[in-house]
Short mmCIF file of C-alpha atoms in Angstrom, two decimals:
data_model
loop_
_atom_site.label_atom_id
_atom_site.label_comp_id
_atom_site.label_asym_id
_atom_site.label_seq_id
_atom_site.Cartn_x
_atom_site.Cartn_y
_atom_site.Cartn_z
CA UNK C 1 -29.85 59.89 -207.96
CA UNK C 2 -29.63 58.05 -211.27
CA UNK C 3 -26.53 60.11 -212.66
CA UNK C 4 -24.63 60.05 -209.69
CA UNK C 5 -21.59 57.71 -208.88
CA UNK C 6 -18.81 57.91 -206.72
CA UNK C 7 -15.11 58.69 -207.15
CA UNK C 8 -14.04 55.29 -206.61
CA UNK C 9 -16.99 53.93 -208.83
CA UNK C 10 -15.17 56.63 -211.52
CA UNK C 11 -11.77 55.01 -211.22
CA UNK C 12 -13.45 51.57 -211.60
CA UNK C 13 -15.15 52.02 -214.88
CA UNK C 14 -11.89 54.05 -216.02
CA UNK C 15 -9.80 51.37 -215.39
CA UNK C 16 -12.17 48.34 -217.06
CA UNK C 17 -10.76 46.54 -220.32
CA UNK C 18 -11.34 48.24 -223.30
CA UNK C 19 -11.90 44.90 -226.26
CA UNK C 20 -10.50 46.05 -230.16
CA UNK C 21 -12.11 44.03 -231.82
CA UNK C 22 -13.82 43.78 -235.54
CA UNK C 23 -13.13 47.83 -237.12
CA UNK C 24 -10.87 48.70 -233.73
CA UNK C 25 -8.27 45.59 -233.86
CA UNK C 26 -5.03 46.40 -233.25
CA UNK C 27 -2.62 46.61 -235.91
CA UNK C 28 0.44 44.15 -235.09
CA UNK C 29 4.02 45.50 -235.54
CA UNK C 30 5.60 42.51 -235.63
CA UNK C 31 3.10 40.23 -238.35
CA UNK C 32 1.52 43.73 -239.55
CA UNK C 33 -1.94 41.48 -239.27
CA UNK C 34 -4.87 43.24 -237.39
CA UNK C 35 -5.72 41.26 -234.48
CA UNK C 36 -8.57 41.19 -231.30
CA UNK C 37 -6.62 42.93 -228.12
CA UNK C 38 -7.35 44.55 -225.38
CA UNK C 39 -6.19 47.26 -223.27
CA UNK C 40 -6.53 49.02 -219.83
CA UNK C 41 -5.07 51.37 -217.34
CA UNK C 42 -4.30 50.08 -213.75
CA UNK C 43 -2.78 52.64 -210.68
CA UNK C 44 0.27 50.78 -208.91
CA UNK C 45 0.85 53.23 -206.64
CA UNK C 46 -1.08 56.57 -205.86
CA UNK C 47 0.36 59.27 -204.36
CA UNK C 48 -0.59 61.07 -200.73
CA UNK C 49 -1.90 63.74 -202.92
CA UNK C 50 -3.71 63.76 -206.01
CA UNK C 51 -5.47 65.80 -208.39
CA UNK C 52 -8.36 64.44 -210.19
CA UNK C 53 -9.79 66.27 -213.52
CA UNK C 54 -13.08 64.89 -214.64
CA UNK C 55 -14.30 65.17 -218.15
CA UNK C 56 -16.99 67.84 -218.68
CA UNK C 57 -17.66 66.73 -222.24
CA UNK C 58 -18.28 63.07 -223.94
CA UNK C 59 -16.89 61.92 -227.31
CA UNK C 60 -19.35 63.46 -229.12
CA UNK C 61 -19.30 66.99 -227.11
CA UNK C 62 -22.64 66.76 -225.43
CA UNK C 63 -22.09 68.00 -221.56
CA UNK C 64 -22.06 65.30 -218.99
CA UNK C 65 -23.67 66.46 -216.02
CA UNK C 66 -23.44 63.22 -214.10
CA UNK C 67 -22.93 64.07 -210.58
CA UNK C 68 -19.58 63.05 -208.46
CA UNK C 69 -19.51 62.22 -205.00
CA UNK C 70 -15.95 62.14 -203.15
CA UNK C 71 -15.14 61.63 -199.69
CA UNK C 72 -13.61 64.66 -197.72
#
C-alpha cells in the first residue's frame, strides 16, 4: 500500500532535521542576525509504556488518511 508506513518509519521521519533556511532562519539572540540552523527531536530514553497520538490533520487541514502499521 502506497500510504502506508510503519510506526518506526513514523518516528524516523519525525525525528529528521528540519533546515531554516532563506524566509525560516533563525533569529540569533545573541548577534540578533538571522542565520541558516537546523533543528530536530531525538528520544534518549523511552519508557516501558508509551502512548502514541498521530496527527489526523496536515498543516493545511486536509485529513491524512495514511495508514499505520504497529507491532502488537
Amino acid at each position: 500500500d502506497l500510504n502506508s508506513e510503519t510506526l518506526e518509519e513514523c518516528f524516523i521521519n519525525y525525528c529528521k532535521p528540519d533546515y531554516l533556511i532563506g524566509q525560516n532562519r533563525y533569529l540569533c539572540d545573541n548577534c540578533k542576525t538571522k542565520t541558516n540552523s537546523s533543528k530536530k527531536f531525538t528520544f534518549t530514553k523511552l519508557p516501558n509504556i508509551m502512548i502514541v497520538q498521530l496527527k489526523r490533520f496536515d498543516n493545511f487541514m486536509r485529513k491524512v488518511k495514511n495508514f499505520v502499521r504497529y507491532p502488537r
